[in-house]
Amino acid sequence: MNIAHVALWTRNLNAQVSFWQQIFGGISNERYVSKNRAGFESHFITLSQGPTIELMTLPKLSAAPEHSEFVGWAHIAVDVGTKADVDRLADNARQSGTLLSPARITGDGYYEAVIADPDGNRIELVAERDKK
């Protein structure tokens, strides 16, 4: 089995689409506007590998508790290639104010940095253990 897609609620659909396109080279489908659920709109973002990401919005969305952990997905990890790729993207995030944790080797051997998307969701930029 494979994960077909993951879904993310967002308050700013356009900002999320731009983020995934600019940072990760994602390709978006046309905006979907539901005829069955008032105000529901979405885009699917396709990366070079793995499941697609459905970005979804509604006119009124509750916020997750700020600066705390809560039940639900904790983060998404994106394998961006090499350590140099992690460093480059982390530096770009630092310059734009979205870097949450600088690049480092984790206890389980991954080289990663953590950035925030436009809604503050955590995204790990990962170079797998065997990649230089």
PDB file of C-alpha atoms in Angstrom:
ATOM      1  CA  MET A   1       0.000   0.000   0.000  1.00  0.00           C
ATOM      2  CA  ASN A   2       0.982   3.627  -0.535  1.00  0.00           C
ATOM      3  CA  ILE A   3      -0.398   6.874   0.826  1.00  0.00           C
ATOM      4  CA  ALA A   4      -2.416   8.415  -2.013  1.00  0.00           C
ATOM      5  CA  HIS A   5      -2.460  11.946  -0.596  1.00  0.00           C
ATOM      6  CA  VAL A   6      -2.345  13.945   2.608  1.00  0.00           C
ATOM      7  CA  ALA A   7      -4.585  16.935   3.282  1.00  0.00           C
ATOM      8  CA  LEU A   8      -3.875  20.246   4.977  1.00  0.00           C
ATOM      9  CA  TRP A   9      -6.414  22.857   6.057  1.00  0.00           C
ATOM     10  CA  THR A  10      -5.280  26.411   5.423  1.00  0.00           C
ATOM     11  CA  ARG A  11      -6.697  29.892   5.843  1.00  0.00           C
ATOM     12  CA  ASN A  12      -4.792  31.210   2.824  1.00  0.00           C
ATOM     13  CA  LEU A  13      -4.993  28.789  -0.086  1.00  0.00           C
ATOM     14  CA  ASN A  14      -3.067  31.028  -2.489  1.00  0.00           C
ATOM     15  CA  ALA A  15      -0.169  31.512  -0.043  1.00  0.00           C
ATOM     16  CA  GLN A  16       0.087  27.759   0.545  1.00  0.00           C
ATOM     17  CA  VAL A  17       0.038  26.967  -3.189  1.00  0.00           C
ATOM     18  CA  SER A  18       2.791  29.541  -3.796  1.00  0.00           C
ATOM     19  CA  PHE A  19       4.835  28.198  -0.874  1.00  0.00           C
ATOM     20  CA  TRP A  20       4.782  24.607  -2.135  1.00  0.00           C
ATOM     21  CA  GLN A  21       5.547  25.733  -5.694  1.00  0.00           C
ATOM     22  CA  GLN A  22       8.397  28.092  -4.780  1.00  0.00           C
ATOM     23  CA  ILE A  23      10.098  26.060  -2.053  1.00  0.00           C
ATOM     24  CA  PHE A  24       9.635  22.512  -3.356  1.00  0.00           C
ATOM     25  CA  GLY A  25       8.882  22.931  -7.078  1.00  0.00           C
ATOM     26  CA  GLY A  26       5.376  21.554  -6.579  1.00  0.00           C
ATOM     27  CA  ILE A  27       2.920  21.435  -9.454  1.00  0.00           C
ATOM     28  CA  SER A  28      -0.671  22.464  -8.714  1.00  0.00           C
ATOM     29  CA  ASN A  29      -3.872  21.440 -10.408  1.00  0.00           C
ATOM     30  CA  GLU A  30      -6.627  23.960 -11.113  1.00  0.00           C
ATOM     31  CA  ARG A  31      -8.515  25.269  -8.085  1.00  0.00           C
ATOM     32  CA  TYR A  32     -11.424  23.008  -7.157  1.00  0.00           C
ATOM     33  CA  VAL A  33     -14.558  24.748  -5.903  1.00  0.00           C
ATOM     34  CA  SER A  34     -17.075  22.376  -4.323  1.00  0.00           C
ATOM     35  CA  LYS A  35     -20.657  22.422  -5.494  1.00  0.00           C
ATOM     36  CA  ASN A  36     -21.657  20.354  -2.457  1.00  0.00           C
ATOM     37  CA  ARG A  37     -19.962  22.175   0.431  1.00  0.00           C
ATOM     38  CA  ALA A  38     -20.344  25.953   0.510  1.00  0.00           C
ATOM     39  CA  GLY A  39     -17.008  27.758   0.556  1.00  0.00           C
ATOM     40  CA  PHE A  40     -14.837  24.645   0.210  1.00  0.00           C
ATOM     41  CA  GLU A  41     -11.930  25.070  -2.217  1.00  0.00           C
ATOM     42  CA  SER A  42      -8.775  23.043  -2.749  1.00  0.00           C
ATOM     43  CA  HIS A  43      -5.671  22.466  -4.833  1.00  0.00           C
ATOM     44  CA  PHE A  44      -3.641  19.276  -5.151  1.00  0.00           C
ATOM     45  CA  ILE A  45       0.123  19.794  -5.144  1.00  0.00           C
ATOM     46  CA  THR A  46       2.342  17.150  -6.730  1.00  0.00           C
ATOM     47  CA  LEU A  47       5.998  16.877  -5.787  1.00  0.00           C
ATOM     48  CA  SER A  48       8.555  14.875  -7.758  1.00  0.00           C
ATOM     49  CA  GLN A  49       7.867  11.747  -5.659  1.00  0.00           C
ATOM     50  CA  GLY A  50       5.501  10.532  -2.983  1.00  0.00           C
ATOM     51  CA  PRO A  51       1.876  11.305  -2.234  1.00  0.00           C
ATOM     52  CA  THR A  52       0.166  14.470  -3.390  1.00  0.00           C
ATOM     53  CA  ILE A  53      -0.803  17.161  -0.901  1.00  0.00           C
ATOM     54  CA  GLU A  54      -4.354  18.466  -0.899  1.00  0.00           C
ATOM     55  CA  LEU A  55      -4.484  22.063   0.314  1.00  0.00           C
ATOM     56  CA  MET A  56      -8.012  22.860   1.501  1.00  0.00           C
ATOM     57  CA  THR A  57      -9.816  25.935   2.771  1.00  0.00           C
ATOM     58  CA  LEU A  58     -13.171  27.029   4.146  1.00  0.00           C
ATOM     59  CA  PRO A  59     -14.304  30.578   4.977  1.00  0.00           C
ATOM     60  CA  LYS A  60     -14.002  29.961   8.743  1.00  0.00           C
ATOM     61  CA  LEU A  61     -11.353  27.649  10.172  1.00  0.00           C
ATOM     62  CA  SER A  62     -10.386  27.302  13.817  1.00  0.00           C
ATOM     63  CA  ALA A  63      -6.727  27.770  14.628  1.00  0.00           C
ATOM     64  CA  ALA A  64      -4.636  25.116  16.287  1.00  0.00           C
ATOM     65  CA  PRO A  65      -3.328  26.087  19.730  1.00  0.00           C
ATOM     66  CA  GLU A  66      -0.297  28.316  19.267  1.00  0.00           C
ATOM     67  CA  HIS A  67       3.113  27.075  20.393  1.00  0.00           C
ATOM     68  CA  SER A  68       1.777  23.806  21.799  1.00  0.00           C
ATOM     69  CA  GLU A  69       1.442  20.218  20.766  1.00  0.00           C
ATOM     70  CA  PHE A  70      -2.002  18.809  20.132  1.00  0.00           C
ATOM     71  CA  VAL A  71      -3.616  15.678  18.733  1.00  0.00           C
ATOM     72  CA  GLY A  72      -3.074  15.438  14.985  1.00  0.00           C
ATOM     73  CA  TRP A  73      -0.179  15.284  12.552  1.00  0.00           C
ATOM     74  CA  ALA A  74       2.940  16.800  14.115  1.00  0.00           C
ATOM     75  CA  HIS A  75       4.792  17.677  10.901  1.00  0.00           C
ATOM     76  CA  ILE A  76       5.556  16.567   7.371  1.00  0.00           C
ATOM     77  CA  ALA A  77       9.092  15.618   6.352  1.00  0.00           C
ATOM     78  CA  VAL A  78      10.212  16.326   2.796  1.00  0.00           C
ATOM     79  CA  ASP A  79      13.315  14.576   1.491  1.00  0.00           C
ATOM     80  CA  VAL A  80      14.921  17.438  -0.409  1.00  0.00           C
ATOM     81  CA  GLY A  81      17.988  15.501  -1.550  1.00  0.00           C
ATOM     82  CA  THR A  82      21.424  16.142  -0.071  1.00  0.00           C
ATOM     83  CA  LYS A  83      22.785  17.936   2.973  1.00  0.00           C
ATOM     84  CA  ALA A  84      23.690  20.836   0.681  1.00  0.00           C
ATOM     85  CA  ASP A  85      20.027  21.045  -0.398  1.00  0.00           C
ATOM     86  CA  VAL A  86      18.915  21.113   3.247  1.00  0.00           C
ATOM     87  CA  ASP A  87      21.470  23.860   3.965  1.00  0.00           C
ATOM     88  CA  ARG A  88      20.382  25.937   0.954  1.00  0.00           C
ATOM     89  CA  LEU A  89      16.666  25.724   1.766  1.00  0.00           C
ATOM     90  CA  ALA A  90      17.309  26.356   5.471  1.00  0.00           C
ATOM     91  CA  ASP A  91      19.336  29.460   4.602  1.00  0.00           C
ATOM     92  CA  ASN A  92      16.514  30.715   2.370  1.00  0.00           C
ATOM     93  CA  ALA A  93      14.058  30.107   5.215  1.00  0.00           C
ATOM     94  CA  ARG A  94      16.321  31.928   7.678  1.00  0.00           C
ATOM     95  CA  GLN A  95      16.405  34.935   5.360  1.00  0.00           C
ATOM     96  CA  SER A  96      12.614  34.918   5.005  1.00  0.00           C
ATOM     97  CA  GLY A  97      12.002  34.433   8.748  1.00  0.00           C
ATOM     98  CA  THR A  98      10.462  30.955   8.467  1.00  0.00           C
ATOM     99  CA  LEU A  99      13.350  28.854   9.842  1.00  0.00           C
ATOM    100  CA  LEU A 100      12.298  27.175  13.098  1.00  0.00           C
ATOM    101  CA  SER A 101      15.333  24.945  13.667  1.00  0.00           C
ATOM    102  CA  PRO A 102      18.698  25.128  11.876  1.00  0.00           C
ATOM    103  CA  ALA A 103      20.204  22.135  10.083  1.00  0.00           C
ATOM    104  CA  ARG A 104      21.623  19.435  12.343  1.00  0.00           C
ATOM    105  CA  ILE A 105      22.050  15.682  12.577  1.00  0.00           C
ATOM    106  CA  THR A 106      19.211  14.200  14.614  1.00  0.00           C
ATOM    107  CA  GLY A 107      19.600  11.442  17.179  1.00  0.00           C
ATOM    108  CA  ASP A 108      18.295   8.925  14.651  1.00  0.00           C
ATOM    109  CA  GLY A 109      20.862   9.987  12.046  1.00  0.00           C
ATOM    110  CA  TYR A 110      18.926  12.273   9.723  1.00  0.00           C
ATOM    111  CA  TYR A 111      20.268  15.620   8.578  1.00  0.00           C
ATOM    112  CA  GLU A 112      17.377  18.055   8.850  1.00  0.00           C
ATOM    113  CA  ALA A 113      16.181  21.583   9.374  1.00  0.00           C
ATOM    114  CA  VAL A 114      12.655  22.656  10.297  1.00  0.00           C
ATOM    115  CA  ILE A 115      10.752  25.467   8.566  1.00  0.00           C
ATOM    116  CA  ALA A 116       7.225  26.860   8.849  1.00  0.00           C
ATOM    117  CA  ASP A 117       4.674  27.119   6.053  1.00  0.00           C
ATOM    118  CA  PRO A 118       2.448  30.236   5.747  1.00  0.00           C
ATOM    119  CA  ASP A 119       0.087  28.892   8.448  1.00  0.00           C
ATOM    120  CA  GLY A 120       2.930  27.962  10.815  1.00  0.00           C
ATOM    121  CA  ASN A 121       2.831  24.204  10.195  1.00  0.00           C
ATOM    122  CA  ARG A 122       6.165  22.479  10.695  1.00  0.00           C
ATOM    123  CA  ILE A 123       7.985  21.006   7.697  1.00  0.00           C
ATOM    124  CA  GLU A 124      11.193  19.053   8.140  1.00  0.00           C
ATOM    125  CA  LEU A 125      13.705  19.433   5.319  1.00  0.00           C
ATOM    126  CA  VAL A 126      15.461  16.073   5.330  1.00  0.00           C
ATOM    127  CA  ALA A 127      18.478  14.489   3.698  1.00  0.00           C
ATOM    128  CA  GLU A 128      18.270  10.749   4.273  1.00  0.00           C
ATOM    129  CA  ARG A 129      21.026   9.169   6.341  1.00  0.00           C
ATOM    130  CA  ASP A 130      22.978   7.785   3.380  1.00  0.00           C
ATOM    131  CA  LYS A 131      22.992  10.991   1.319  1.00  0.00           C
ATOM    132  CA  LYS A 132      25.943  13.363   1.474  1.00  0.00           C
TER     133      LYS A 132
END
